[in-house]
Coordinates of C-alpha atoms (C1' of nucleotides) and ligand atoms in Angstrom, one line a residue:
Chain A
M1 CA 11.8 -5.5 -21.1
A2 CA 15.2 -6.9 -21.5
R3 CA 15.1 -5.6 -25.0
L4 CA 14.5 -1.6 -24.2
P5 CA 18.3 -1.1 -23.5
E6 CA 18.6 -2.1 -26.7
Y7 CA 16.7 0.1 -28.3
L8 CA 18.0 2.4 -26.5
R9 CA 21.5 1.9 -27.6
A10 CA 19.7 2.2 -31.1
L11 CA 18.2 5.2 -30.6
H12 CA 21.3 6.8 -29.7
N13 CA 23.2 5.7 -32.4
L14 CA 20.3 7.0 -34.6
A15 CA 20.1 10.6 -33.1
E16 CA 23.6 10.8 -33.5
T17 CA 23.4 10.3 -37.1
G18 CA 20.7 13.2 -37.6
H19 CA 17.7 11.1 -37.5
E20 CA 15.2 13.0 -35.8
T21 CA 12.4 10.2 -36.3
V22 CA 12.7 6.3 -37.3
S23 CA 10.1 3.8 -38.6
S24 CA 9.2 0.6 -36.5
E25 CA 10.9 -0.9 -39.0
G26 CA 14.2 1.0 -39.4
L27 CA 14.4 0.4 -35.3
A28 CA 14.3 -2.6 -35.8
N29 CA 16.7 -3.7 -38.3
A30 CA 18.8 -1.6 -35.9
A31 CA 18.2 -3.2 -32.9
G32 CA 18.1 -6.7 -34.5
V33 CA 14.5 -7.7 -34.0
N34 CA 11.1 -8.1 -35.5
S35 CA 9.6 -5.0 -36.0
A36 CA 5.8 -6.3 -34.6
K37 CA 7.8 -7.1 -31.5
L38 CA 9.3 -3.8 -31.4
R39 CA 6.1 -1.9 -31.9
K40 CA 4.7 -4.1 -28.9
D41 CA 7.2 -3.8 -26.3
L42 CA 7.1 0.3 -26.9
S43 CA 3.2 0.2 -26.9
Q44 CA 3.8 -1.4 -23.6
L45 CA 5.8 1.4 -22.2
G46 CA 3.1 3.9 -23.5
S47 CA 5.1 5.8 -25.7
Y48 CA 3.3 7.0 -28.6
G49 CA 4.8 7.0 -31.9
T50 CA 2.6 9.2 -34.9
R51 CA 1.2 7.0 -37.2
G52 CA 2.3 7.2 -40.7
V53 CA 5.2 8.9 -39.2
G54 CA 7.0 6.9 -36.9
Y55 CA 8.6 7.4 -33.8
D56 CA 10.3 10.7 -32.4
V57 CA 14.1 9.6 -31.5
G58 CA 14.6 12.0 -29.0
L59 CA 11.0 11.8 -27.2
L60 CA 11.6 7.8 -27.2
I61 CA 15.5 8.2 -25.7
D62 CA 13.9 10.0 -22.9
Q63 CA 10.9 8.1 -22.4
I64 CA 12.8 5.1 -22.4
E65 CA 15.5 6.4 -20.1
Y66 CA 13.2 7.4 -17.7
V67 CA 11.3 4.2 -17.8
L68 CA 14.8 2.3 -17.0
G69 CA 15.3 4.3 -14.4
L70 CA 18.6 6.1 -16.0
T71 CA 17.0 9.6 -14.9
Q72 CA 19.2 9.7 -12.3
R73 CA 22.6 8.7 -12.2
R74 CA 23.2 5.2 -10.6
A75 CA 26.1 5.1 -8.3
V76 CA 27.9 1.6 -8.8
A77 CA 30.2 -0.2 -6.5
L78 CA 32.7 -2.2 -8.2
V79 CA 34.2 -5.1 -5.8
G80 CA 36.9 -7.2 -6.8
V81 CA 39.8 -4.8 -8.1
G82 CA 41.7 -7.5 -9.9
N83 CA 42.2 -9.0 -14.0
L84 CA 38.6 -8.2 -14.6
G85 CA 38.1 -5.5 -12.2
H86 CA 40.8 -3.3 -14.2
A87 CA 39.4 -3.5 -17.2
L88 CA 35.8 -2.3 -15.9
A89 CA 37.3 0.3 -13.9
G90 CA 38.7 1.4 -17.1
Y91 CA 36.0 1.1 -18.9
D92 CA 33.9 4.3 -20.1
G93 CA 30.9 2.7 -20.9
F94 CA 29.4 2.6 -18.4
A95 CA 29.5 6.6 -17.9
S96 CA 28.2 7.2 -21.2
R97 CA 25.1 5.1 -20.2
G98 CA 23.9 6.4 -17.2
F99 CA 26.0 5.3 -14.4
R100 CA 29.3 6.5 -12.6
I101 CA 31.9 4.3 -10.6
A102 CA 31.5 5.5 -7.4
A103 CA 33.7 3.3 -5.8
L104 CA 36.2 0.3 -6.0
L105 CA 36.6 -2.3 -3.3
D106 CA 39.4 -4.9 -2.6
A107 CA 40.2 -7.4 0.1
D108 CA 43.9 -7.1 -1.0
Q109 CA 45.9 -4.9 1.2
E110 CA 48.1 -4.6 -1.8
R111 CA 45.8 -3.2 -3.8
V112 CA 44.5 -0.8 -1.6
G113 CA 45.6 2.7 -2.0
E114 CA 45.6 1.9 -5.7
E115 CA 44.2 4.8 -8.4
I116 CA 42.6 3.5 -11.4
N117 CA 41.0 6.4 -13.6
G118 CA 40.9 9.4 -11.2
L119 CA 39.4 6.6 -8.3
V120 CA 41.4 5.2 -5.6
V121 CA 41.1 1.2 -4.4
Q122 CA 39.5 1.0 -0.7
H123 CA 39.4 -1.9 1.5
I124 CA 35.9 -3.7 1.6
D125 CA 35.8 -3.4 5.3
E126 CA 35.0 0.3 4.2
L127 CA 31.8 -0.6 2.4
P128 CA 29.3 0.4 4.7
R129 CA 30.9 4.0 5.1
V130 CA 31.3 4.1 1.4
A131 CA 27.6 2.5 0.4
A132 CA 26.0 5.5 3.1
E133 CA 28.2 8.4 1.5
E134 CA 27.4 7.7 -2.3
S135 CA 24.4 5.7 -1.8
I136 CA 25.4 3.1 -3.7
A137 CA 22.4 1.5 -6.0
I138 CA 24.4 -1.3 -7.7
G139 CA 27.2 -3.5 -6.6
V140 CA 29.4 -5.3 -9.6
I141 CA 31.3 -8.8 -8.4
A142 CA 34.3 -9.4 -10.1
T143 CA 36.1 -11.7 -7.4
P144 CA 36.8 -15.4 -7.6
A145 CA 33.8 -17.3 -7.2
A146 CA 34.7 -18.6 -3.5
A147 CA 34.4 -15.1 -2.2
A148 CA 31.2 -14.0 -4.4
Q149 CA 28.8 -15.1 -1.9
R150 CA 30.4 -13.6 1.1
V151 CA 30.6 -10.0 -1.1
A152 CA 26.9 -10.4 -1.9
D153 CA 26.0 -11.1 1.8
Q154 CA 28.1 -7.6 2.8
L155 CA 26.4 -5.5 0.1
V156 CA 23.1 -6.9 0.4
A157 CA 23.7 -5.7 3.9
V158 CA 24.4 -1.9 3.4
G159 CA 21.3 -2.0 1.0
V160 CA 21.9 -3.0 -2.5
T161 CA 19.2 -4.3 -3.8
S162 CA 20.7 -5.2 -7.4
I163 CA 23.7 -7.1 -7.7
L164 CA 26.1 -7.8 -11.0
N165 CA 27.7 -11.1 -10.6
F166 CA 30.7 -12.1 -13.2
A167 CA 31.9 -14.9 -10.6
P168 CA 30.9 -18.4 -11.9
C169 CA 28.4 -19.6 -9.1
V170 CA 25.0 -19.0 -8.3
L171 CA 24.1 -16.5 -5.3
S172 CA 21.7 -16.7 -2.7
V173 CA 19.8 -13.2 -1.6
P174 CA 17.2 -12.1 0.2
E175 CA 13.7 -11.8 -1.8
G176 CA 13.8 -8.2 -3.3
V177 CA 17.2 -8.3 -4.3
D178 CA 18.1 -8.5 -8.1
V179 CA 21.2 -10.5 -9.4
R180 CA 22.0 -10.9 -13.2
K181 CA 25.1 -12.9 -14.0
V182 CA 27.6 -13.0 -16.7
D183 CA 29.8 -15.8 -17.1
L184 CA 32.0 -15.8 -20.1
A185 CA 32.6 -19.7 -20.2
I186 CA 29.3 -20.0 -20.4
E187 CA 28.8 -18.2 -23.8
L188 CA 31.3 -19.9 -25.3
Q189 CA 30.2 -23.3 -24.0
I190 CA 26.7 -22.3 -26.1
L191 CA 28.7 -21.3 -29.0
S192 CA 30.1 -24.9 -28.6
F193 CA 27.6 -26.6 -28.8
H194 CA 26.5 -24.9 -31.5
E195 CA 29.4 -25.5 -33.5
H196 CA 28.3 -29.1 -32.4
R197 CA 25.3 -29.4 -33.8
K198 CA 26.3 -28.0 -37.0
A199 CA 28.9 -30.5 -37.0
S200 CA 26.8 -33.1 -36.5
L201 CA 24.4 -32.0 -39.1
T202 CA 26.9 -31.8 -42.0
A203 CA 28.2 -34.8 -41.2
L204 CA 25.0 -37.0 -41.0
P205 CA 22.6 -35.1 -43.5
A206 CA 20.5 -38.0 -43.2
A207 CA 19.9 -39.0 -39.6
G208 CA 21.3 -42.3 -39.1
G209 CA 23.6 -41.9 -36.0
S210 CA 23.2 -43.0 -32.1
A211 CA 20.4 -41.4 -30.0
L212 CA 23.3 -39.6 -29.1
T213 CA 25.0 -37.9 -32.4
A214 CA 21.4 -37.3 -33.5
L215 CA 20.6 -35.6 -30.1
P216 CA 22.0 -32.3 -30.9
G217 CA 20.2 -31.3 -33.8
G218 CA 16.8 -30.5 -31.9
L219 CA 17.8 -28.4 -28.9
A220 CA 17.3 -24.8 -28.8
V221 CA 18.8 -21.6 -27.2
T222 CA 17.5 -18.4 -26.7
E223 CA 18.8 -14.8 -26.5
S224 CA 21.1 -15.7 -28.9
Q225 CA 21.4 -13.9 -32.6
E226 CA 21.9 -16.0 -35.4
A227 CA 21.9 -14.9 -39.1
I228 CA 20.5 -11.7 -39.1
G229 CA 20.8 -10.3 -43.0
T230 CA 23.9 -9.9 -44.4
Chain B
M1 CA 19.6 -25.8 -23.7
A2 CA 21.3 -22.9 -22.8
R3 CA 21.0 -24.0 -19.3
L4 CA 23.3 -26.9 -19.8
P5 CA 26.6 -25.0 -19.3
E6 CA 25.3 -24.2 -16.1
Y7 CA 24.4 -27.7 -14.7
L8 CA 27.8 -28.5 -15.9
R9 CA 29.6 -26.5 -13.6
A10 CA 27.5 -27.0 -10.8
L11 CA 28.2 -30.8 -11.4
H12 CA 32.3 -29.9 -11.2
N13 CA 31.5 -28.4 -8.6
L14 CA 30.1 -31.3 -6.2
A15 CA 32.7 -33.6 -8.1
E16 CA 35.1 -31.5 -6.6
T17 CA 33.2 -31.8 -3.0
G18 CA 33.1 -35.7 -3.5
H19 CA 29.7 -36.2 -4.6
E20 CA 29.6 -39.5 -6.5
T21 CA 25.6 -38.7 -7.4
V22 CA 23.2 -36.0 -7.1
S23 CA 19.4 -35.8 -7.1
S24 CA 17.4 -33.9 -9.7
E25 CA 16.7 -31.5 -6.6
G26 CA 20.2 -31.4 -5.1
L27 CA 21.5 -30.0 -9.0
A28 CA 18.8 -28.0 -9.1
N29 CA 19.2 -26.2 -6.2
A30 CA 23.1 -25.9 -7.0
A31 CA 22.5 -24.6 -10.4
G32 CA 19.2 -22.2 -9.2
V33 CA 16.4 -23.7 -11.3
N34 CA 13.8 -25.5 -10.9
S35 CA 14.3 -29.5 -10.2
A36 CA 11.2 -30.3 -12.4
K37 CA 12.5 -27.9 -15.5
L38 CA 16.0 -29.8 -14.8
R39 CA 15.2 -33.3 -15.1
K40 CA 12.9 -32.5 -18.4
D41 CA 16.2 -30.7 -19.4
L42 CA 18.1 -34.0 -18.6
S43 CA 15.5 -36.5 -19.9
Q44 CA 15.6 -34.6 -23.5
L45 CA 19.3 -35.2 -23.3
G46 CA 18.8 -38.7 -23.5
S47 CA 20.7 -39.6 -20.2
Y48 CA 19.3 -41.4 -18.0
G49 CA 19.7 -41.4 -13.8
T50 CA 18.8 -43.7 -11.6
R51 CA 15.4 -43.7 -10.1
G52 CA 15.3 -43.7 -6.4
V53 CA 19.3 -42.7 -6.5
G54 CA 19.6 -40.1 -8.5
Y55 CA 22.4 -39.1 -11.3
D56 CA 25.7 -40.1 -11.0
V57 CA 27.8 -37.2 -11.5
G58 CA 30.9 -37.8 -13.3
L59 CA 28.6 -40.0 -16.2
L60 CA 26.3 -36.7 -16.4
I61 CA 29.5 -34.7 -16.3
D62 CA 30.8 -36.7 -19.6
Q63 CA 26.9 -36.9 -21.5
I64 CA 26.9 -32.6 -21.1
E65 CA 30.6 -32.5 -22.3
Y66 CA 30.0 -34.6 -25.2
V67 CA 26.3 -32.9 -26.4
L68 CA 27.8 -29.3 -25.3
G69 CA 31.5 -30.7 -27.6
L70 CA 34.1 -30.5 -25.3
T71 CA 35.4 -33.5 -26.2
Q72 CA 37.7 -31.6 -28.3
R73 CA 39.2 -28.1 -27.0
R74 CA 38.1 -25.6 -29.1
A75 CA 40.6 -23.1 -30.5
V76 CA 39.5 -19.5 -29.7
A77 CA 40.6 -15.7 -31.3
L78 CA 40.9 -13.3 -29.3
V79 CA 40.6 -10.1 -31.5
G80 CA 41.0 -6.4 -29.9
V81 CA 43.7 -6.9 -26.8
G82 CA 42.9 -3.3 -25.1
N83 CA 41.6 -3.1 -22.0
L84 CA 39.0 -5.8 -22.0
G85 CA 41.1 -7.8 -23.9
H86 CA 43.9 -8.3 -21.7
A87 CA 41.5 -9.1 -19.2
L88 CA 40.2 -12.0 -20.8
A89 CA 43.5 -13.4 -22.3
G90 CA 44.9 -13.2 -18.6
Y91 CA 41.7 -15.6 -17.7
D92 CA 42.6 -19.4 -16.7
G93 CA 38.9 -19.5 -16.7
F94 CA 38.6 -20.1 -20.3
A95 CA 41.3 -23.5 -20.3
S96 CA 39.5 -25.1 -17.0
R97 CA 36.1 -25.0 -19.2
G98 CA 37.1 -26.7 -22.3
F99 CA 39.0 -23.9 -24.4
R100 CA 41.6 -22.8 -25.7
I101 CA 43.0 -19.3 -26.6
A102 CA 45.1 -20.3 -29.5
A103 CA 45.6 -16.4 -31.0
L104 CA 45.7 -13.0 -29.7
L105 CA 44.5 -10.3 -32.8
D106 CA 45.2 -6.6 -33.0
A107 CA 45.1 -4.1 -35.3
D108 CA 47.4 -1.8 -33.5
Q109 CA 51.2 -1.9 -34.3
E110 CA 51.9 -0.7 -30.5
R111 CA 50.5 -4.0 -29.3
V112 CA 51.4 -6.3 -31.9
G113 CA 54.6 -8.3 -30.6
E114 CA 53.5 -7.7 -26.4
E115 CA 52.9 -11.2 -25.1
I116 CA 50.4 -12.3 -22.3
N117 CA 50.3 -15.5 -20.8
G118 CA 52.6 -16.7 -22.9
L119 CA 51.3 -15.9 -26.1
V120 CA 51.8 -12.9 -28.3
V121 CA 49.8 -10.7 -29.9
Q122 CA 49.8 -10.8 -33.6
H123 CA 48.3 -8.3 -36.4
I124 CA 45.1 -8.8 -37.4
D125 CA 46.4 -8.9 -40.9
E126 CA 47.3 -12.5 -39.9
L127 CA 44.2 -13.9 -39.2
P128 CA 44.3 -15.9 -42.4
R129 CA 47.1 -17.5 -41.3
V130 CA 46.3 -18.1 -37.7
A131 CA 43.2 -19.9 -38.3
A132 CA 44.6 -22.3 -41.1
E133 CA 47.2 -23.2 -38.8
E134 CA 45.2 -23.4 -35.3
S135 CA 41.7 -24.6 -36.6
I136 CA 40.1 -21.4 -35.0
A137 CA 36.3 -22.6 -33.9
I138 CA 35.7 -19.3 -32.3
G139 CA 36.3 -15.9 -32.5
V140 CA 35.8 -13.3 -29.6
I141 CA 35.7 -9.9 -30.5
A142 CA 36.7 -7.5 -27.9
T143 CA 37.2 -3.9 -30.1
P144 CA 35.6 -0.6 -30.2
A145 CA 32.2 -0.8 -31.6
A146 CA 33.2 1.1 -35.5
A147 CA 35.3 -2.0 -35.5
A148 CA 33.3 -5.0 -34.6
Q149 CA 31.5 -5.4 -37.9
R150 CA 34.6 -5.1 -39.7
V151 CA 36.4 -7.8 -37.5
A152 CA 33.1 -9.9 -37.5
D153 CA 33.5 -10.2 -41.5
Q154 CA 37.4 -11.0 -41.1
L155 CA 36.0 -13.7 -38.9
V156 CA 33.5 -15.2 -41.0
A157 CA 35.8 -15.0 -44.1
V158 CA 38.1 -17.2 -42.6
G159 CA 35.7 -20.0 -42.0
V160 CA 34.9 -19.1 -38.2
T161 CA 31.0 -19.7 -37.6
S162 CA 30.7 -19.0 -34.1
I163 CA 31.5 -15.1 -32.3
L164 CA 31.3 -13.8 -28.6
N165 CA 30.7 -10.1 -29.0
F166 CA 31.3 -7.2 -26.3
A167 CA 30.9 -4.4 -28.4
P168 CA 28.1 -2.9 -28.1
C169 CA 26.4 -3.2 -31.4
V170 CA 24.7 -5.8 -33.5
L171 CA 26.3 -8.0 -36.3
S172 CA 24.9 -8.9 -39.4
V173 CA 26.3 -12.0 -40.5
P174 CA 25.4 -14.9 -42.9
E175 CA 23.6 -17.7 -42.3
G176 CA 24.9 -20.2 -40.2
V177 CA 26.9 -18.2 -38.4
D178 CA 26.2 -17.8 -34.4
V179 CA 26.6 -14.7 -32.5
R180 CA 26.6 -14.2 -28.9
K181 CA 26.5 -10.7 -27.1
V182 CA 27.6 -9.5 -24.2
D183 CA 27.2 -6.2 -22.6
L184 CA 27.5 -4.8 -19.8
A185 CA 25.7 -1.7 -20.0
I186 CA 23.0 -3.4 -21.3
E187 CA 23.2 -5.7 -17.6
L188 CA 23.3 -2.3 -15.4
Q189 CA 20.3 -0.6 -17.5
I190 CA 18.3 -4.4 -16.6
L191 CA 19.6 -3.9 -12.8
S192 CA 18.8 0.0 -13.1
F193 CA 15.2 -0.7 -14.4
H194 CA 14.3 -3.4 -11.7
E195 CA 15.6 -0.6 -9.1
H196 CA 13.2 1.9 -10.5
R197 CA 10.3 -0.5 -10.8
K198 CA 11.2 -1.4 -6.9
A199 CA 11.1 2.5 -5.8
S200 CA 8.1 2.8 -8.0
L201 CA 6.1 0.3 -6.0
T202 CA 7.3 1.2 -2.7
A203 CA 6.6 4.7 -3.2
L204 CA 3.5 4.2 -4.5
P205 CA 1.7 1.1 -2.8
A206 CA -1.8 1.8 -3.7
A207 CA -1.8 3.0 -7.5
G208 CA -2.2 6.5 -8.4
G209 CA -0.1 7.7 -10.4
S210 CA 0.3 9.0 -14.1
A211 CA 0.2 6.0 -16.2
L212 CA 3.9 6.7 -16.9
T213 CA 5.1 6.2 -13.0
A214 CA 2.5 3.6 -12.6
L215 CA 4.0 1.2 -16.0
P216 CA 7.3 0.1 -15.0
G217 CA 5.3 -2.3 -12.2
G218 CA 4.1 -5.1 -15.2
L219 CA 7.3 -5.7 -17.0
A220 CA 9.0 -8.5 -17.1
V221 CA 12.7 -9.4 -17.6
T222 CA 13.8 -12.5 -18.3
E223 CA 17.7 -14.7 -17.7
S224 CA 17.4 -13.1 -14.6
Q225 CA 17.8 -14.7 -11.3
E226 CA 15.4 -12.9 -8.0
A227 CA 15.7 -14.4 -4.5
I228 CA 16.8 -17.9 -4.2
G229 CA 17.0 -19.0 -0.9
T230 CA 18.5 -16.9 1.7
Chain C
dA1 C1' 10.8 -62.0 -1.5
dG2 C1' 8.0 -58.5 -0.3
dG3 C1' 7.3 -54.0 0.8
dC4 C1' 8.3 -49.2 1.4
dG5 C1' 10.3 -45.0 0.5
dC6 C1' 12.6 -42.0 -2.5
dT7 C1' 13.5 -40.4 -7.4
dT8 C1' 13.4 -40.1 -12.2
dG9 C1' 10.7 -39.3 -15.9
dT10 C1' 7.0 -37.7 -18.5
dG11 C1' 1.6 -36.2 -19.7
dA12 C1' -1.4 -32.2 -19.1
dA13 C1' -2.3 -27.5 -17.9
dG14 C1' -1.1 -22.8 -17.9
dA15 C1' 1.4 -19.0 -18.8
dC16 C1' 4.2 -16.6 -21.9
dG17 C1' 6.7 -15.1 -25.8
dT18 C1' 6.1 -14.1 -31.0
dG19 C1' 4.4 -13.1 -35.3
dC20 C1' 1.1 -12.1 -38.9
dA21 C1' -2.0 -9.3 -40.4
dC22 C1' -5.1 -5.8 -40.1
dA23 C1' -8.0 -2.0 -39.0
dA24 C1' -6.9 3.1 -37.3
dA25 C1' -4.6 7.0 -37.9
dT26 C1' -1.6 10.5 -39.6
dC27 C1' 0.6 13.3 -43.0
dG28 C1' 1.5 15.4 -47.7
dC29 C1' -0.3 16.4 -51.8
dG30 C1' -2.9 17.7 -55.8
Chain D
dC1 C1' -10.6 19.5 -48.4
dG2 C1' -10.0 15.0 -50.0
dC3 C1' -7.7 10.8 -51.0
dG4 C1' -3.2 7.7 -51.0
dA5 C1' 0.9 6.3 -49.7
dT6 C1' 2.8 5.1 -44.7
dT7 C1' 3.2 3.5 -40.1
dT8 C1' 1.2 2.5 -35.8
dG9 C1' -1.2 -0.2 -32.0
dT10 C1' -3.3 -4.3 -31.9
dG11 C1' -6.5 -9.1 -31.8
dC12 C1' -5.6 -13.5 -32.8
dA13 C1' -3.5 -17.7 -33.3
dC14 C1' 0.5 -20.8 -32.8
dG15 C1' 4.7 -22.7 -30.5
dT16 C1' 7.4 -23.1 -26.7
dC17 C1' 8.7 -22.6 -21.7
dT18 C1' 7.3 -23.8 -17.2
dT19 C1' 5.8 -26.1 -13.6
dC20 C1' 2.4 -29.2 -11.2
dA21 C1' 1.6 -33.9 -10.6
dC22 C1' 1.7 -38.6 -10.1
dA23 C1' 3.1 -43.1 -12.0
dA24 C1' 6.9 -45.9 -13.3
dG25 C1' 11.1 -48.2 -11.6
dC26 C1' 15.0 -48.8 -8.5
dG27 C1' 17.3 -49.8 -3.8
dC28 C1' 17.2 -51.0 0.4
dC29 C1' 15.7 -52.9 4.7
dT30 C1' 13.4 -56.6 7.0
Ligands
NAD301 N1 39.2 -12.0 -16.3 C1 38.2 -12.3 -16.7 O1 38.7 -12.2 -18.2 C2 37.1 -13.0 -16.9 C3 36.3 -13.5 -17.6 C4 35.0 -14.0 -16.7 C5 34.9 -14.2 -15.3 N2 35.9 -13.9 -14.7 C6 35.2 -13.9 -13.7 O2 35.7 -12.8 -12.8 C7 35.9 -12.6 -11.5 C8 37.3 -12.1 -11.4 O3 38.3 -12.8 -12.1 P1 39.3 -11.8 -12.1 O4 40.8 -12.5 -13.6 O5 39.7 -10.5 -12.3 O6 40.3 -12.7 -11.2 P2 41.6 -11.8 -9.6 O7 41.9 -12.8 -9.2 O8 42.5 -11.1 -10.9 O9 40.9 -10.8 -9.1 C9 40.1 -11.2 -8.0 C10 40.3 -9.9 -7.1 O10 39.1 -9.9 -6.2 C11 39.9 -9.7 -5.3 N3 39.3 -10.5 -3.8 C12 39.4 -11.6 -3.4 N4 38.3 -11.9 -2.0 C13 37.6 -10.5 -2.1 C14 36.5 -10.5 -1.1 N5 36.8 -11.0 -0.1 N6 36.1 -9.0 -1.1 C15 36.8 -8.1 -1.9 N7 37.3 -8.6 -2.9 C16 38.2 -9.6 -3.1 C17 41.2 -9.9 -4.8 O11 41.8 -9.5 -4.2 C18 41.6 -9.8 -6.2 O12 42.1 -8.7 -6.3 C19 36.6 -14.4 -11.4 O13 35.4 -14.7 -10.2 C20 36.3 -14.9 -12.5 O14 36.0 -16.3 -12.7 C21 37.1 -13.6 -15.4
NAD302 N1 36.8 -2.6 -20.9 C1 35.7 -3.3 -20.3 O1 35.4 -3.5 -19.3 C2 34.5 -3.3 -21.1 C3 33.4 -3.5 -20.6 C4 31.9 -4.0 -21.7 C5 32.5 -3.9 -22.9 N2 33.4 -3.7 -23.6 C6 33.7 -3.2 -24.9 O2 34.4 -3.6 -25.2 C7 35.2 -3.5 -26.5 C8 36.6 -3.2 -26.2 O3 36.7 -2.4 -24.6 P1 38.2 -1.9 -24.3 O4 38.0 -1.3 -23.1 O5 39.1 -3.1 -23.9 O6 38.9 -0.7 -25.6 P2 40.1 -0.7 -26.3 O7 40.1 0.5 -26.4 O8 40.8 -0.4 -24.4 O9 40.5 -2.1 -27.0 C9 40.6 -1.7 -28.0 C10 41.6 -3.0 -28.8 O10 40.8 -3.3 -29.9 C11 42.0 -2.7 -31.0 N3 41.6 -2.5 -32.3 C12 40.8 -1.7 -33.2 N4 40.5 -1.8 -34.0 C13 40.6 -2.8 -34.6 C14 40.3 -4.0 -35.8 N5 39.6 -3.6 -36.7 N6 41.2 -5.0 -35.7 C15 41.6 -5.6 -34.5 N7 41.9 -5.1 -33.5 C16 41.6 -3.6 -33.4 C17 42.4 -1.7 -30.7 O11 44.3 -1.6 -30.7 C18 42.5 -1.9 -29.2 O12 43.8 -2.4 -28.9 C19 34.5 -1.9 -26.7 O13 33.6 -2.4 -27.7 C20 34.0 -2.0 -25.2 O14 32.9 -1.2 -25.7 C21 34.5 -3.1 -22.6

DNA sequence: AGGCGCTTGTGAAGACGTGCACAAATCGCG
DNA sequence: CGCGATTTGTGCACGTCTTCACAAGCGCCT
């Protein structure tokens, strides 16, 4: 389930604020989901809370971290140390959430040798050696779109089976390799769509427009968070 | 539909490579989705292709851009010009996809006055004035999680109804305000989950483990892209 | 003009996710 | 020890999304 990491983050927050147990409703609130959904997710997971009491925060954290495979600190290789790559390399949120940036790689000789956050940028051709030394589990692509497919192929070639792609393009990978994409422009465009929809609704409260102007009203967008509490 | 932006990007690619028309199958491939799904999405949209030929690329781009509300170049305010904020401010992919970064805001006096990409960082207290001047449509939050809710409140107070949040926390906003969240650690954790699942499957090909080790096999994660072609 | 191949648009079936509502279980307290 | 308050786990129904499959439509070639 894609919501498990969200629960995990909320649980860590709760643990830091001293809570030892939490009810499904409390955790659901903290994670921004329905309590029934949360209970169903957690029951799928096999972990058990105590009826009448709730869930043991520490136990649940361990359970979720186990299922997510976070018991081992996975090594991440970051390819493309440009504008975005720098920000990612300097981000401490990875380390605190179960990951270790094990290598920074770039094709630009100008960048090779640069040190960021205690790591030295290496040339992309070093990838096979680095992968062997560090047993890279996840590859992050932060290169321009034109280079992304090639980098993906290189990552796959050295045995990486999970890729996080920031370049705005679709990657072709062999079966068994997982790709997740983050595209900021797409996120903005989805927001823009909602803006447009909202504008159309207020401007034309009682239908009337052409098929085109009336259209945006009925479309749905998933994965969004709208209007949670106040 | 959340897939429209993906189609749009693929269409722009096709337009640049000289294609004038495209079949649903061709576009579906380029966007990494099923062709039937794509046709259904496009028919929902009301735009029409020509049977036996396909879709007119230029026309379809116009249609989708209209529905997404990209005919007007929306103004974006970026709050939190730190590690990540710098990368975003320096990113040219926004401008080319229908957006204009209209303001950079930060609470740190040290950062106020700094110029990035032709824009000067202003103090967050200037937000009301900036919003009035630039008619901000979308707010991007790139501050630490602890400040995110406060910033969101400030954005809402000046009339922003769409927020893109990079801070790892859930935001409470009034009804009618849309929030989308991007959390890189969550993306990595989902990949880690898949790694774990794959490892469990190869290690225990014929069941046998405890309930816990057997569990990761049956869980699904949406929004991912797995094994598309080769 | 007619037929043929190709492509769209869509009906229907199935899979999937969501949320309600309630029984079962546990704890605390009298 | 028993009862009530509380909370989990889940059966069920409903709506949505996905995919297949095919009829209808269009253009081209003869
Ligand atoms: N900067 C952002 O905020 C941002 C936001 C969203 C998406 N993106 C996307 O992220 C990607 C990177 O953006 P950026 O702003 O950092 O670009 P950038 O040009 O600053 O950095 C790209 C880096 O990749 C390196 N590179 C190029 N080809 C390579 C190869 N074959 N192997 C290894 N390294 C290679 C370059 O040397 C450069 O250092 C782009 O696809 C962009 O669309 C960036
Ligand atoms: N750097 C990354 O690659 C990365 C990746 C994923 C998520 N994030 C998240 O993005 C956020 C920012 O990360 P960062 O690395 O840029 O942090 P950062 O500390 O480098 O930058 C945060 C900036 O926000 C400013 N700020 C703080 N409070 C503010 C307020 N109330 N109003 C306006 N500005 C305020 C600070 O002055 C600072 O400039 C964090 O929540 C982080 O978890 C960052």
